[in-house]
Structure formats: C-alpha cells, structure tokens
Short mmCIF file of C-alpha atoms in Angstrom, two decimals:
data_model
loop_
_atom_site.label_atom_id
_atom_site.label_comp_id
_atom_site.label_asym_id
_atom_site.label_seq_id
_atom_site.Cartn_x
_atom_site.Cartn_y
_atom_site.Cartn_z
CA UNK K 19 -4.34 -18.90 15.49
CA UNK K 20 -6.72 -16.38 15.81
CA UNK K 21 -8.14 -14.66 12.69
CA UNK K 22 -7.52 -11.24 11.10
CA UNK K 23 -11.18 -10.26 12.16
CA UNK K 24 -10.91 -11.42 15.70
CA UNK K 25 -7.25 -9.68 15.96
CA UNK K 26 -8.83 -6.27 14.88
CA UNK K 27 -11.44 -6.67 17.34
CA UNK K 28 -9.18 -7.51 20.27
CA UNK K 29 -6.89 -5.19 18.90
CA UNK K 30 -10.01 -2.24 19.18
CA UNK K 31 -11.13 -2.99 22.64
CA UNK K 32 -7.66 -3.07 23.82
CA UNK K 33 -5.11 -1.88 21.72
CA UNK K 34 -1.65 -3.36 22.21
CA UNK K 35 1.79 -1.79 22.81
CA UNK K 36 3.61 -4.10 20.38
CA UNK K 37 2.11 -6.73 17.59
CA UNK K 38 3.97 -9.22 15.99
CA UNK K 39 4.75 -8.59 12.18
CA UNK K 40 2.86 -11.33 11.46
CA UNK K 41 -0.20 -10.64 13.04
CA UNK K 42 0.10 -7.18 11.97
CA UNK K 43 0.36 -8.31 8.52
CA UNK K 44 -2.38 -10.64 8.48
CA UNK K 45 -4.61 -7.85 9.42
CA UNK K 46 -3.15 -5.50 7.01
CA UNK K 47 -3.69 -7.64 4.33
CA UNK K 48 -7.41 -8.86 5.24
CA UNK K 49 -8.77 -5.08 5.52
CA UNK K 50 -6.27 -3.28 3.39
CA UNK K 51 -4.85 -5.69 0.82
CA UNK K 52 -6.33 -3.71 -2.17
CA UNK K 53 -4.24 -0.54 -1.13
CA UNK K 54 -1.44 -1.92 0.18
CA UNK K 55 2.49 -2.41 -1.45
CA UNK K 56 5.30 -3.41 0.04
CA UNK K 57 8.28 -0.97 1.09
CA UNK K 58 11.62 -1.87 -0.49
CA UNK K 59 15.22 -1.19 0.52
CA UNK K 60 13.79 0.97 3.89
CA UNK K 61 12.71 0.51 7.19
CA UNK K 62 9.01 0.99 6.24
CA UNK K 63 7.81 -2.51 5.33
CA UNK K 64 4.59 -1.95 4.23
CA UNK K 65 2.87 1.33 2.54
CA UNK K 66 -0.86 2.16 2.31
CA UNK K 67 -2.35 4.69 0.03
CA UNK K 68 -5.84 5.72 -0.83
CA UNK K 69 -7.39 9.00 -2.16
CA UNK K 70 -9.90 8.64 0.99
CA UNK K 71 -6.94 8.53 3.09
CA UNK K 72 -5.86 12.26 3.04
CA UNK K 73 -8.67 13.57 5.35
CA UNK K 74 -6.53 11.76 8.29
CA UNK K 75 -3.91 12.77 10.59
CA UNK K 76 -1.83 9.46 10.24
CA UNK K 77 -1.87 9.79 6.29
CA UNK K 78 -1.03 13.68 5.93
CA UNK K 79 -2.15 15.26 2.94
CA UNK K 80 -0.79 12.76 0.52
CA UNK K 81 -3.41 9.97 1.60
CA UNK K 82 0.06 7.45 2.29
CA UNK K 83 0.49 5.24 5.39
CA UNK K 84 3.78 4.28 5.76
CA UNK K 85 4.34 1.18 8.49
CA UNK K 86 8.19 0.80 9.76
CA UNK K 87 8.71 -2.56 11.73
CA UNK K 88 10.48 -2.73 15.07
CA UNK K 89 13.53 -4.76 14.38
CA UNK K 90 12.26 -6.22 11.59
CA UNK K 91 10.09 -8.31 13.93
CA UNK K 92 7.29 -6.55 15.67
CA UNK K 93 5.17 -2.80 14.78
CA UNK K 94 4.89 -0.34 17.68
CA UNK K 95 1.05 0.14 19.02
CA UNK K 96 0.89 3.66 17.75
CA UNK K 97 0.58 2.18 14.23
CA UNK K 98 -1.87 -0.63 15.15
CA UNK K 99 -3.93 2.50 16.59
CA UNK K 100 -3.66 4.03 13.37
CA UNK K 101 -4.18 0.95 11.44
CA UNK K 102 -7.82 0.85 13.42
CA UNK K 103 -8.53 4.58 12.42
CA UNK K 104 -7.45 3.73 8.60
CA UNK K 105 -9.81 0.75 8.74
CA UNK K 106 -13.10 2.35 10.43
CA UNK K 107 -12.49 5.45 7.78
CA UNK K 108 -12.29 3.11 5.00
CA UNK K 109 -15.11 1.41 6.55
CA UNK K 110 -17.59 4.44 6.90
CA UNK K 111 -16.54 5.18 2.98
CA UNK K 112 -18.19 2.31 1.79
CA UNK K 113 -14.30 1.26 0.47
CA UNK K 114 -14.06 -2.17 2.65
CA UNK K 115 -16.45 -3.90 4.16
#
C-alpha cells in the first residue's frame, strides 16, 4: 500500500485522470487534515477551507475548496491537479511542511 507522500509524488509527476476515493482521502488527510471538514448531505464529500487559499483559482475568493466524488467511489483528475496546487501553495506559505 502506497503512503500519502508516495501517492502525492506520483500524482505530481503524472497527474491521473481519476483516483480512488481511498487514495485521495489518504493524501488529503495527510496534507490538509488540519483544514479539512467532511461535507454532509451533498455530493461534495470533502471541504477544505483556509484564508491562505483565497488567492487560488480553485477556491475563488472565499478560500473554500469543495471536492465531489464521482459515483461516490472516485475523484476526477481535475481535483487531483487542484489538490497538488493547494498543497504546493500551503507549503510555500509555510502552513504545512
């Protein structure tokens, strides 16, 4: 089983078109766990929010990033690319190691 760091590195090098919910959750919880809350009652399973995210296109001006699940089992590659951009941004800001 790949670690969150291994998955993230692999995704940065070659962004996939789709990833499993389990792998995505592992990486999100590892890197963004302090900023994560689980959605309820909608297709947006994960919601990440932080003031430092306001500058990113994926979060608009609100600093909120909501991630839906495809058929409840998979996450589209588009959101993986956004995840990579958010993790890189938060690392640059010194908010995550």
